[in-house]
Every structure is written in C-alpha cells, then in structure tokens.
Coordinates of C-alpha atoms and ligand atoms in Angstrom, one line a residue:
Chain J
M1 CA 7.8 29.7 -32.4
T2 CA 5.2 27.2 -33.3
I3 CA 4.3 24.2 -31.0
E4 CA 6.1 21.9 -33.4
A5 CA 9.2 24.0 -33.8
I6 CA 9.5 23.8 -30.0
Q7 CA 8.9 20.1 -29.7
E8 CA 11.6 19.8 -32.4
E9 CA 14.0 21.7 -30.2
L10 CA 13.4 19.6 -27.4
I11 CA 14.1 16.3 -29.6
D12 CA 17.3 17.7 -30.7
E13 CA 18.2 19.3 -26.9
F14 CA 17.6 15.7 -25.6
S15 CA 19.2 13.5 -28.2
I16 CA 23.0 14.3 -27.1
F17 CA 22.3 12.3 -23.7
E18 CA 23.5 9.0 -23.9
D19 CA 21.6 7.5 -20.8
W20 CA 18.7 8.1 -18.7
M21 CA 20.7 9.9 -15.9
Q22 CA 21.9 12.8 -18.0
R23 CA 18.2 13.1 -19.4
Y24 CA 16.9 13.4 -15.7
E25 CA 19.8 15.8 -14.9
Y26 CA 18.8 18.0 -17.8
M27 CA 15.2 17.5 -16.7
I28 CA 15.7 18.8 -13.4
D29 CA 17.8 21.7 -14.7
L30 CA 14.6 22.4 -16.9
G31 CA 12.8 22.6 -13.7
K32 CA 14.5 25.4 -12.3
S33 CA 13.8 27.4 -15.2
L34 CA 10.0 27.1 -14.7
P35 CA 7.8 30.4 -14.8
L36 CA 6.3 30.1 -11.2
I37 CA 2.9 30.3 -10.5
D38 CA 2.2 33.4 -8.2
D39 CA 2.2 32.0 -4.4
D40 CA -1.1 33.6 -3.7
L41 CA -2.7 31.2 -6.4
K42 CA -1.5 28.3 -5.2
N43 CA -4.8 27.0 -3.8
D44 CA -6.9 23.7 -4.5
D45 CA -8.4 25.5 -7.6
K46 CA -5.0 25.3 -9.1
L47 CA -4.1 21.6 -7.7
I48 CA -3.8 19.2 -10.4
K49 CA -5.1 15.7 -9.3
G50 CA -3.7 12.6 -10.0
C51 CA -0.3 13.4 -8.8
Q52 CA 1.7 11.9 -6.3
S53 CA 3.6 15.5 -5.7
K54 CA 1.5 18.5 -5.7
V55 CA 1.3 20.6 -9.1
W56 CA -0.5 23.9 -9.6
L57 CA -1.0 25.4 -12.7
N58 CA -2.4 28.6 -13.8
S59 CA -3.3 30.1 -17.3
E60 CA -4.2 33.6 -18.4
L61 CA -5.4 34.6 -21.9
K62 CA -3.2 37.5 -23.3
D63 CA -3.4 38.8 -26.8
G64 CA -5.2 35.6 -27.8
K65 CA -2.5 33.3 -26.1
I66 CA -2.5 31.4 -23.1
I67 CA 0.3 32.1 -20.8
F68 CA 1.1 29.4 -18.4
T69 CA 2.6 29.3 -14.9
A70 CA 3.1 26.3 -12.6
D71 CA 4.8 24.8 -9.7
S72 CA 5.6 21.5 -7.7
D73 CA 6.9 20.3 -4.7
A74 CA 8.9 17.6 -6.6
I75 CA 11.4 18.6 -8.7
I76 CA 11.1 15.8 -11.4
T77 CA 7.5 16.7 -11.4
K78 CA 8.7 20.5 -12.0
G79 CA 10.8 19.4 -15.0
I80 CA 8.2 17.7 -16.8
I81 CA 6.0 20.5 -16.4
A82 CA 8.6 23.0 -17.4
I83 CA 8.7 20.9 -20.7
L84 CA 5.2 21.2 -21.4
V85 CA 5.0 25.0 -20.6
R86 CA 8.0 25.6 -22.8
V87 CA 5.6 23.7 -25.5
F88 CA 2.2 25.0 -24.8
S89 CA 2.7 28.5 -22.9
N90 CA 2.4 31.5 -25.2
Q91 CA 0.2 29.8 -28.0
K92 CA -3.3 30.3 -29.3
P93 CA -5.9 27.9 -27.5
Q94 CA -6.7 26.2 -31.0
E95 CA -3.3 25.4 -31.6
I96 CA -3.0 23.6 -28.0
L97 CA -6.2 21.8 -28.8
D98 CA -4.7 20.7 -32.4
A99 CA -1.1 19.7 -30.9
N100 CA -0.3 15.8 -30.6
T101 CA 2.1 15.0 -27.8
D102 CA 4.4 12.3 -29.3
F103 CA 7.3 14.3 -28.6
I104 CA 7.4 13.0 -25.0
D105 CA 8.3 9.4 -26.6
E106 CA 10.9 10.8 -28.8
I107 CA 12.8 12.4 -25.7
G108 CA 12.8 9.2 -23.8
L109 CA 10.3 9.8 -21.1
K110 CA 7.8 7.5 -22.7
E111 CA 7.6 5.9 -19.5
H112 CA 5.9 8.9 -17.7
L113 CA 3.1 8.7 -20.4
S114 CA 1.8 5.6 -18.6
P115 CA -1.8 6.6 -17.1
T116 CA -1.1 4.6 -14.1
R117 CA 2.2 6.3 -13.4
A118 CA 1.5 8.4 -10.2
N119 CA 3.2 11.4 -11.8
G120 CA 0.4 13.1 -13.5
L121 CA 2.0 14.2 -16.6
V122 CA -1.5 13.0 -18.4
S123 CA -3.4 14.9 -16.1
M124 CA -1.2 18.0 -16.6
I125 CA -1.7 17.6 -20.3
K126 CA -5.5 17.1 -20.0
Q127 CA -5.7 20.1 -17.8
M128 CA -3.7 22.1 -20.0
K129 CA -6.2 21.2 -23.0
M130 CA -9.2 21.7 -20.9
Y131 CA -7.8 25.5 -20.4
A132 CA -7.4 25.9 -23.9
L133 CA -10.8 24.6 -24.6
A134 CA -12.4 26.6 -22.0
Y135 CA -10.8 29.9 -23.7
Q136 CA -11.4 28.8 -27.3
T137 CA -15.1 28.7 -26.2
Q138 CA -14.8 32.1 -25.1
I139 CA -13.2 33.4 -28.1
N140 CA -16.0 31.7 -30.3
N141 CA -18.6 33.2 -28.3
Chain D
M1 CA 16.0 -26.2 7.4
S2 CA 19.1 -23.8 8.1
F3 CA 19.0 -20.4 6.8
N4 CA 20.9 -20.3 3.6
I5 CA 19.6 -17.0 1.8
Q6 CA 21.1 -18.1 -1.5
K7 CA 19.1 -21.2 -1.5
I8 CA 15.9 -19.3 -0.2
R9 CA 16.4 -16.5 -3.2
E10 CA 16.5 -19.6 -5.8
D11 CA 12.8 -20.4 -4.6
F12 CA 11.9 -17.1 -6.2
P13 CA 11.8 -16.9 -9.7
I14 CA 11.1 -13.0 -9.9
L15 CA 14.2 -12.6 -7.8
S16 CA 16.5 -13.5 -11.0
R17 CA 14.8 -10.8 -13.2
K18 CA 16.5 -7.5 -14.3
V19 CA 14.6 -4.2 -14.2
N20 CA 15.9 -1.2 -16.3
G21 CA 18.9 -2.9 -16.8
Y22 CA 19.9 -3.7 -13.2
P23 CA 19.2 -6.8 -11.2
L24 CA 16.0 -6.4 -9.4
V25 CA 16.2 -5.3 -5.8
Y26 CA 13.0 -5.9 -4.4
L27 CA 12.1 -3.9 -1.2
D28 CA 8.6 -3.1 -1.3
N29 CA 7.3 -6.1 0.7
A30 CA 5.2 -4.4 3.1
A31 CA 2.9 -3.6 -0.2
T32 CA 3.2 -7.4 -1.3
S33 CA 5.5 -10.1 -0.8
Q34 CA 7.1 -12.2 -3.6
K35 CA 5.8 -16.0 -4.3
P36 CA 8.3 -19.0 -4.2
Q37 CA 7.9 -21.9 -6.6
Q38 CA 6.6 -23.9 -4.1
V39 CA 3.1 -21.8 -3.7
I40 CA 3.2 -21.2 -7.8
D41 CA 3.4 -25.0 -8.1
S42 CA 0.6 -25.3 -5.7
I43 CA -1.9 -23.0 -7.8
V44 CA -0.5 -24.8 -11.2
D45 CA -1.4 -28.0 -9.5
Y46 CA -4.9 -27.2 -8.6
Y47 CA -5.8 -26.1 -11.8
S48 CA -4.0 -29.0 -13.6
N49 CA -5.0 -31.6 -11.6
Y50 CA -8.2 -31.4 -9.4
N51 CA -9.7 -28.0 -10.0
A52 CA -13.5 -28.3 -8.9
N53 CA -16.1 -26.7 -6.8
I54 CA -16.2 -27.4 -3.1
H55 CA -18.6 -28.7 -0.3
R56 CA -21.3 -29.5 -3.3
G57 CA -20.2 -32.4 -5.5
V58 CA -19.9 -36.3 -4.5
H59 CA -17.7 -36.6 -7.2
T60 CA -13.9 -37.5 -6.4
L61 CA -12.5 -34.2 -8.1
S62 CA -14.9 -32.0 -5.8
Q63 CA -13.9 -34.3 -2.9
E64 CA -10.3 -33.6 -3.4
A65 CA -10.5 -30.1 -3.9
T66 CA -12.9 -29.7 -0.5
D67 CA -10.1 -31.9 1.7
A68 CA -7.5 -29.8 -0.1
Y69 CA -9.1 -26.5 0.9
E70 CA -10.4 -27.8 4.2
S71 CA -7.0 -28.8 5.0
A72 CA -5.7 -25.5 4.5
R73 CA -8.3 -23.9 7.0
Q74 CA -6.7 -26.4 9.6
K75 CA -3.0 -25.4 8.8
I76 CA -4.0 -21.9 9.0
K77 CA -5.9 -22.8 12.3
T78 CA -2.7 -24.6 13.6
H79 CA -0.4 -22.0 12.6
F80 CA -2.1 -19.3 14.5
N81 CA -3.3 -21.5 17.5
A82 CA -7.0 -21.0 16.7
K83 CA -9.0 -22.9 19.3
E84 CA -11.3 -24.2 16.7
V85 CA -11.1 -24.4 13.0
Y86 CA -14.6 -23.2 12.2
E87 CA -13.1 -19.8 13.8
I88 CA -10.8 -19.3 10.6
I89 CA -13.1 -17.6 7.9
F90 CA -11.9 -17.2 4.3
T91 CA -11.8 -14.0 2.7
A92 CA -10.6 -12.0 0.1
G93 CA -8.1 -10.3 2.4
T94 CA -7.6 -7.9 5.1
T95 CA -9.9 -5.2 3.9
H96 CA -12.7 -7.4 3.3
G97 CA -12.5 -9.0 6.8
I98 CA -12.7 -5.4 8.3
N99 CA -15.6 -4.7 6.3
L100 CA -17.3 -7.9 7.5
V101 CA -16.8 -7.1 11.0
A102 CA -17.7 -3.3 10.9
N103 CA -20.7 -4.5 9.0
G104 CA -21.7 -7.0 11.7
F105 CA -21.5 -4.4 14.3
S106 CA -24.2 -2.2 12.5
D107 CA -27.0 -3.8 14.5
I108 CA -25.1 -4.0 17.7
L109 CA -23.6 -0.5 18.3
K110 CA -26.0 2.3 19.6
K111 CA -25.9 5.7 19.6
D112 CA -22.9 7.5 21.9
D113 CA -21.2 4.0 22.0
E114 CA -17.4 4.7 21.5
I115 CA -15.0 3.0 19.1
L116 CA -11.1 3.4 19.4
V117 CA -8.8 3.4 16.5
S118 CA -5.2 4.3 16.3
A119 CA -3.7 7.2 15.1
M120 CA -1.3 5.0 13.0
E121 CA -3.6 3.0 11.1
H122 CA -4.2 2.2 7.2
H123 CA -7.2 3.7 5.3
S124 CA -8.8 0.3 5.1
N125 CA -8.8 0.5 9.1
I126 CA -10.3 3.9 9.0
V127 CA -13.0 4.2 6.3
P128 CA -15.1 1.3 7.6
W129 CA -15.3 2.2 10.7
Q130 CA -16.2 5.9 9.8
M131 CA -18.9 4.5 8.0
L132 CA -20.1 2.3 10.9
C133 CA -20.3 5.3 13.0
D134 CA -22.4 7.1 10.3
R135 CA -24.8 4.1 10.5
T136 CA -24.9 4.1 14.2
G137 CA -24.1 7.2 15.6
A138 CA -21.6 5.8 17.4
D139 CA -18.4 8.2 17.8
L140 CA -15.0 7.2 16.7
K141 CA -11.9 8.3 19.1
V142 CA -8.3 8.1 18.3
I143 CA -5.5 6.7 20.3
P144 CA -2.8 9.1 19.8
M145 CA 0.9 8.6 18.9
N146 CA 4.4 10.1 19.9
E147 CA 7.2 11.4 17.6
E148 CA 8.9 8.1 17.7
G149 CA 5.6 6.7 16.1
T150 CA 4.7 4.7 19.1
L151 CA 1.2 4.6 20.8
I152 CA 0.6 6.5 23.9
M153 CA -0.5 3.7 25.9
E154 CA -1.7 6.3 28.7
E155 CA -3.7 8.3 26.6
Y156 CA -5.3 4.7 25.7
A157 CA -6.3 4.0 29.2
K158 CA -7.8 7.2 29.6
L159 CA -10.1 6.7 26.5
L160 CA -11.3 3.4 27.6
S161 CA -14.8 3.5 29.4
E162 CA -17.8 1.4 29.7
R163 CA -19.1 3.4 26.4
T164 CA -16.0 1.8 24.6
K165 CA -17.4 -1.3 22.6
L166 CA -14.8 -1.6 19.9
V167 CA -10.9 -1.1 19.8
F168 CA -9.2 -1.3 16.2
V169 CA -5.5 -1.4 15.7
N170 CA -2.9 -2.6 13.6
H171 CA -0.4 -5.1 15.0
I172 CA 2.3 -3.7 12.9
S173 CA 2.0 -0.4 11.2
N174 CA 2.5 -0.5 7.4
A175 CA 4.0 3.1 7.1
L176 CA 6.3 3.2 10.4
G177 CA 7.0 -0.8 10.8
T178 CA 6.1 -0.1 14.6
I179 CA 4.7 -3.1 16.3
N180 CA 2.1 -2.3 18.7
P181 CA 1.8 -3.9 22.1
I182 CA -1.2 -5.8 21.0
E183 CA -1.2 -7.7 24.3
E184 CA -1.8 -4.9 26.6
I185 CA -4.3 -3.3 24.1
I186 CA -6.4 -6.4 24.2
Q187 CA -6.2 -6.9 28.1
K188 CA -7.2 -3.4 28.9
A189 CA -10.0 -3.3 26.2
H190 CA -11.3 -6.5 27.7
E191 CA -11.4 -4.7 31.4
V192 CA -13.8 -2.6 30.1
G193 CA -15.9 -5.2 28.1
A194 CA -14.9 -3.9 24.6
A195 CA -14.1 -6.2 21.6
V196 CA -10.4 -6.0 20.0
L197 CA -10.0 -6.3 16.3
I198 CA -6.2 -6.5 15.0
D199 CA -5.4 -5.8 11.8
G200 CA -2.4 -8.1 11.1
A201 CA -2.0 -7.2 7.7
Q202 CA 1.8 -6.6 8.1
S203 CA 2.4 -8.4 10.9
C204 CA 1.9 -12.2 9.7
S205 CA 4.9 -12.2 7.3
H206 CA 7.3 -11.3 10.3
I207 CA 6.1 -12.9 13.5
K208 CA 3.6 -15.5 14.3
P209 CA 0.6 -14.4 16.6
D210 CA -0.9 -16.9 18.9
F211 CA -4.6 -16.0 18.9
Q212 CA -5.5 -18.0 21.9
K213 CA -2.8 -16.7 24.1
L214 CA -3.7 -13.0 22.7
D215 CA -7.4 -13.6 23.6
V216 CA -8.2 -11.4 20.7
D217 CA -11.5 -11.3 19.2
F218 CA -10.9 -10.5 15.8
Y219 CA -7.8 -10.8 13.6
V220 CA -7.4 -10.0 10.1
T221 CA -4.8 -10.7 7.4
S222 CA -3.9 -11.1 3.8
A223 CA -2.3 -14.2 2.0
H224 CA -0.5 -12.0 -0.4
K225 CA 2.1 -10.6 2.1
M226 CA 3.0 -13.7 3.4
C227 CA 4.2 -15.3 0.1
G228 CA 0.6 -16.5 -0.6
P229 CA -1.6 -15.2 -3.7
T230 CA -3.7 -12.1 -3.9
G231 CA -7.2 -12.1 -3.2
V232 CA -7.4 -14.3 -0.2
G233 CA -7.0 -13.7 3.7
I234 CA -8.4 -14.7 6.5
L235 CA -10.7 -13.6 9.5
F236 CA -10.6 -14.9 12.8
M237 CA -13.4 -14.7 15.0
K238 CA -13.9 -16.1 18.4
E239 CA -16.9 -18.2 18.3
E240 CA -18.9 -16.3 20.6
W241 CA -18.8 -13.5 18.1
G242 CA -19.1 -15.7 15.2
N243 CA -22.5 -16.7 16.7
K244 CA -23.6 -13.2 17.7
L245 CA -22.6 -11.1 14.2
P246 CA -25.3 -11.6 11.2
P247 CA -24.2 -12.8 8.1
Y248 CA -22.4 -10.1 5.5
Q249 CA -23.5 -11.5 2.1
G250 CA -26.3 -13.7 1.1
G251 CA -25.6 -16.4 -1.2
G252 CA -24.9 -20.3 -1.7
E253 CA -22.8 -22.0 0.7
M254 CA -24.0 -19.9 3.8
I255 CA -27.7 -21.3 4.3
A256 CA -28.9 -24.2 5.7
E257 CA -32.2 -24.3 4.4
V258 CA -33.9 -22.1 1.8
T259 CA -37.5 -21.2 1.4
F260 CA -39.2 -18.3 0.1
E261 CA -40.2 -17.5 3.4
K262 CA -37.4 -18.0 5.6
T263 CA -33.6 -18.9 5.3
T264 CA -31.8 -20.4 8.0
Y265 CA -27.8 -19.9 8.1
A266 CA -25.5 -22.4 7.8
G267 CA -23.1 -22.7 11.1
L268 CA -19.7 -21.1 11.1
P269 CA -17.4 -20.3 9.1
H270 CA -19.8 -21.1 6.1
K271 CA -22.3 -18.4 7.4
F272 CA -19.5 -15.7 6.0
E273 CA -18.2 -17.6 3.1
A274 CA -21.5 -16.8 0.8
G275 CA -20.6 -18.1 -2.9
T276 CA -17.9 -19.9 -4.5
P277 CA -14.8 -19.1 -2.3
N278 CA -11.4 -18.5 -4.0
I279 CA -10.5 -22.2 -3.9
C280 CA -6.9 -22.0 -5.4
G281 CA -6.2 -19.0 -3.4
G282 CA -7.2 -20.5 0.0
I283 CA -5.0 -23.9 -0.9
A284 CA -2.1 -22.0 -1.9
F285 CA -2.1 -19.6 1.0
G286 CA -1.8 -23.3 3.0
A287 CA 1.6 -23.8 0.8
A288 CA 2.7 -20.3 1.8
I289 CA 2.3 -21.1 5.4
D290 CA 4.0 -24.2 5.1
Y291 CA 7.0 -22.8 3.2
L292 CA 7.3 -20.0 6.1
N293 CA 7.3 -22.6 8.6
A294 CA 9.8 -24.6 6.8
I295 CA 12.3 -21.5 7.2
G296 CA 11.0 -20.9 10.4
F297 CA 9.8 -17.6 12.0
E298 CA 12.8 -17.3 14.5
A299 CA 15.2 -17.3 11.6
I300 CA 13.0 -14.8 9.6
E301 CA 12.9 -12.5 12.5
Q302 CA 16.9 -12.8 13.2
H303 CA 17.7 -12.2 9.5
E304 CA 15.3 -9.4 9.0
N305 CA 16.3 -7.6 12.1
E306 CA 19.8 -7.8 10.9
L307 CA 18.8 -6.0 7.6
L308 CA 16.8 -3.5 9.9
E309 CA 19.8 -2.5 11.8
Y310 CA 22.2 -2.6 8.9
A311 CA 19.9 -0.5 6.8
T312 CA 19.2 2.1 9.6
E313 CA 22.8 2.4 10.3
K314 CA 23.7 2.8 6.5
L315 CA 20.9 5.0 5.7
L316 CA 21.6 7.4 8.7
E317 CA 25.1 8.1 7.5
I318 CA 23.6 10.4 4.5
D319 CA 23.2 13.7 5.7
G320 CA 19.8 15.4 6.3
L321 CA 18.1 11.9 6.2
K322 CA 15.6 11.3 8.7
I323 CA 13.6 7.9 9.7
Y324 CA 10.2 8.1 10.6
G325 CA 9.0 5.2 13.2
T326 CA 12.1 4.6 15.7
G327 CA 10.6 2.8 18.5
H328 CA 10.1 -1.2 18.7
K329 CA 9.4 -2.0 15.1
T330 CA 10.1 -4.6 12.2
S331 CA 11.8 -4.4 9.1
V332 CA 10.3 -1.4 7.4
V333 CA 12.4 1.8 7.1
S334 CA 10.4 4.9 6.3
F335 CA 12.4 8.0 5.4
N336 CA 13.0 11.5 3.7
I337 CA 15.9 13.6 3.0
E338 CA 15.7 17.0 3.6
G339 CA 14.7 19.2 1.1
I340 CA 14.1 16.4 -1.3
H341 CA 10.4 15.1 -2.2
P342 CA 9.9 11.3 -1.8
Y343 CA 8.4 11.0 -5.2
D344 CA 11.8 12.4 -6.6
I345 CA 14.0 9.8 -4.7
G346 CA 11.7 6.9 -5.7
T347 CA 11.9 7.8 -9.3
I348 CA 15.5 7.7 -9.4
V349 CA 16.1 4.6 -7.5
D350 CA 13.6 3.0 -9.5
K351 CA 15.7 3.9 -12.3
L352 CA 18.6 2.0 -10.6
G353 CA 16.3 -1.4 -10.2
I354 CA 15.2 -0.9 -6.5
A355 CA 11.5 -1.3 -6.0
V356 CA 10.5 0.9 -2.9
R357 CA 6.9 2.6 -2.2
T358 CA 7.0 6.1 -2.1
G359 CA 3.7 8.5 -1.0
H360 CA 1.7 8.6 2.0
H361 CA 1.0 4.6 2.3
C362 CA -2.7 4.8 2.7
A363 CA -2.2 6.3 5.9
Q364 CA -2.9 9.9 5.5
P365 CA -3.2 11.0 9.1
I366 CA 0.4 9.7 10.0
M367 CA 1.9 11.9 7.2
D368 CA -0.3 14.9 8.7
F369 CA 1.2 14.1 12.0
Y370 CA 4.8 14.9 11.0
K371 CA 3.5 17.4 8.3
I372 CA 5.2 15.9 5.4
P373 CA 3.6 14.8 2.0
G374 CA 4.8 11.2 2.3
T375 CA 7.7 9.2 2.7
V376 CA 9.9 6.7 0.7
R377 CA 9.4 3.3 2.3
A378 CA 11.8 0.3 2.1
S379 CA 10.5 -2.8 3.7
F380 CA 12.4 -6.0 3.9
A381 CA 11.8 -9.5 3.4
F382 CA 13.7 -12.6 4.8
Y383 CA 14.8 -13.2 1.3
N384 CA 16.6 -9.7 1.2
T385 CA 20.2 -9.8 1.5
M386 CA 23.1 -7.1 3.2
E387 CA 23.9 -6.5 -0.6
E388 CA 20.7 -5.3 -1.5
V389 CA 20.9 -3.0 1.4
D390 CA 23.9 -1.6 0.0
A391 CA 22.4 -1.0 -3.6
L392 CA 19.8 0.9 -1.7
V393 CA 22.3 3.1 0.1
N394 CA 24.0 3.9 -3.1
A395 CA 21.2 4.4 -5.2
V396 CA 19.7 6.9 -2.3
K397 CA 23.0 8.6 -2.5
K398 CA 23.1 8.9 -6.1
A399 CA 19.4 10.2 -6.0
K400 CA 20.5 13.1 -3.3
Y401 CA 23.3 14.1 -5.2
M402 CA 21.1 14.2 -8.8
L403 CA 18.6 16.2 -6.7
S404 CA 19.9 18.6 -4.5
Ligands
PLP1 C1 -1.9 -2.2 7.8 C2 -2.5 -2.5 6.8 N1 -4.0 -2.8 6.9 C3 -4.6 -3.1 5.7 C4 -4.1 -3.3 4.5 C5 -4.9 -3.7 3.6 O1 -4.8 -5.0 2.9 P1 -5.4 -5.9 1.5 O2 -5.3 -4.5 0.5 O3 -4.7 -6.7 1.4 O4 -6.8 -6.0 1.9 C6 -2.7 -3.1 4.5 C7 -2.2 -3.2 3.0 O5 -1.3 -2.2 2.5 C8 -2.0 -2.7 5.5 O6 -0.5 -2.6 5.4

C-alpha cells in the first residue's frame, strides 16, 4: 500500500470514534501491535531525544524499502509511534521524504504535533525522515 | 480574614476557566502559582498610572515608582524578618540568586575547599555549584537521603569539616515535598565556619521563614511561586556577605562613581542590582506578599495540610500506587502506579482538565535514586479544594483503567 492509502485507512478507522477517550484507547491498542526493536539495539544511538518517555527507533533497508522497528517505555507514546511505523515502514526512502503528515491532524492527534509537547512526535517524524534521507543518499551514490 | 475558600477562589480569575471541556483543576503549583486579581491589578496600576525609571529622575513619576519599588523591598524585609532592608536584593528569581552567589564565591574558594549540596536539589541548585567547582578546584560533596526522601543528618554531620566552606540545601524539595531541617543544617554548618545558602523556591508559598531566627547567610526565592509575577525574586544576603562578595554584573545603578580609570561600587543592595530592574515585578511581588499575609500563613498551612492528608489517603487506595517522599513534608504528592509510565498518566489526566506535572521535575538525581524515569506530581495550594482532590483521584483511576 502507498503511504497515502495507509493514511486514508487510518483516518477512516479513527473517524468512528466519538470522543478522545475512544481514540486514546484505540491508540493504546495500536501500541501493543508495534513491531518491536531488538532488545540489544536499545542503546543510546537509537534513542530519540526530546521525548519525556524513552523512544528507540531502528531502521533497516530491505529490497529498497525501509523497515522500522521501535519501542517506548510509555504506552501512549508507543501508540503514536505505532501509527507512524504503520505509515512509513516498508516504504521507499524517497516516498517517505515526500510524504506529508497532515493525517495526524485529521485523526484528532493534532495536540501532539506541537513542538513544545514533550512526547516527541515531531522528533520521531524528523528521525524517520533523517533515516530516509541517509538511505536515499546511499542509493543515489 | 477568616479562611473562606470560595471567596479566595473568586480572587483568581484563571480558576474559573475550562480546559478540554472540563473545569480547570490546577495542581501544578510547585511549578508556578496562579495570580489573584489584587496582584494583577497592581501590575495594571503601575503601567497605567506611574510607570517610570527609578532611583534616577527627580520628576514625580520617577519618585512614585521609586517609592513603590522600595516600599515593596521594605515589605519583603518585614515579611522575612531580615535585619536590614539592604540585605534584600531583587533578582530575576531563584536561579539568578544562586548564580549570583556562586559567582561571588569564585574568588573566595580555593582548591580542596569543600561545598556540600543535598541529594534532593533542583538542577538550579546543582549546576551553578558544579561550574563553581570547575572554576576553583573545590570539591562538591553530596548529603545523602534515605528511602523516605529525608536527609540523613548523621551523614551530614560526618561530611562537615573545617574544609567545608559552603552548604546548599533547599528548604522544601520540589520533587518530593520534603521539608528539610534547615535550622539544624545551618547551626551545624556554622559550627565549622561554613556559610549556608537555602533555596526557598518551594517553601515561601507554604511557610514564612524568619531570616534572623534561622541565622541563614543566603536565602533565595522566586515571586512566581508565591502568587507574584514571573521574572522577579529575592536574594537575602547577610550584610557581612554583601560587603565581602564582588558584584555580579556591571552596569548602571550599581556604581557610585565611574571614570575610565576606576569605578567605585554603590553600597548594598544596589551593588548587586545592575541595570533597570523589574520595577513592576518588584511592586507586584509586594502586592503578592500582602495578599498572602491577609489570608495568613497559619490558615494556609492548615488548609494545605488537610489537602495533603486527604489526597494521600485517597490516592493510596489505588492498587499499585506508590508515593515518593513520605517524611515530614508539605502539600506535594509525587507518585507512580506500578507498570505505568508517569507520562501516560499525565496525558490522560490532562485530557480530564487536571494540570499535574510529569517527568523528573529538574531533579534527576532523585529519580536515579529511586530508579524511576520520573513521577506524576500533584502540588496543592491554599486555593485548591477537597473536590479537586476527588477529581484528581477519579482521573488517576480512569487513567489506570485505560492504561493497564
Ligand atoms: C527547589 C527549586 N529550586 C529552584 C527553582 C528554580 O526557580 P526559578 O525557575 O524561579 O529560578 C525551582 C523551580 O522550580 C525549585 O523548585
């Protein structure tokens, strides 16, 4: 599926919720399905700065596509990163670089987009795009 | 004034707003307090009616502003029972006051001198001393605490020696709420000839320290934690220290005479007050002190203790909830629920209109001590109610239900 199609799918899934509590419960469920980073990779190199909770993010290039795995010690943060992994994992670097993230607003998580929010959603997206850029440069050379 | 909580709450306009569709329950008072109308009015009045620079003009406005600013200093002196009014130095806040003192000791401390700091300090009261040690070659030693979050006074006594030059302790810990036995700390330090700086950022909204009775050398605090505005605070400095320490910043106001060859400094407190100060802030700080005194510190303490007891009892009914800081303490409850990250709890309770703080509270060494990433901290002020405690407890229960 393309990034855009996955985003549409998420918007659809979240649209049935009537209040924030249902949205958060769903996000917490999504967190439980996050493809986990290997424990031996949970070192400072993989840690994303700017989060009140710890977030580890790993990437690998397989057949021209990036595979993300991640983990967090906080469950809501895990839900947020699970959403991002679902959107961006298994995609080509250039597609990740070109993607926009307006869907976050549309699924009712806009409050987490504020850069002053300590949950690090913005830092997570930035880190994913940084990996994509690094792989893209590698491919171009 | 008798303690009428409804009437008190009406003084604080912000307490009637809604957050995320719920009435605001503000339990982050240890970070900063809300402001009563009386303080807000003093700010509006200053800028509307007598804004002028102070100590400089002969014109009427300047005189009025100077009088108001200096009478705030006098109020603060009386409130804390300092010996002399010029021992009260206006600062930008606690952090500024600490840095001013740390800088002053750069030339006084020598290699192998020792300074002691407690295990439960705010980063503001750790980093400036580390920088001072780097500059001077002095050693920083830590007074340990026990599981309860109480300083181990026997260890403190052992650390003291004639090499000890300075001791820094907060009066009340912002992360745990512990009230430290500063009388004893000061007395023991003086026995070996060491000076003591007390960080009163957290204490002055709950209790009324008496500087002369404490015989403290330096005491710092911030107005914004005591119903006053941000960006202003005081450094109390005993006169002998005021004369001994060099000025911190150069500029206008702090000089007696300037030629290009030599400058002589002004006397206390102006020696430490370079530049145009936060005039409005100082005046509003005075208004905040008047406000608190009109309610009365005895009444404040009593009400806050009731809130603390009730909140502790109700929160402990929640399975798996652990409170950090269980000794002699003020109205701060720092807690975690087993298996749940504090950040998750904070996020859910915020959705329910409740403002608490999560994280390490600028006191990472405490979190390392308990081996936790942080805590959820509810900190109560005299304007909080028992109903707000109930709202907190219900929200935490809901969060626990959603998160486990
Ligand atoms: C114990 C303690 N010390 C120092 C500070 C720093 O105060 P300010 O930021 O007002 O300078 C705080 C504020 O949180 C505090 O709680």
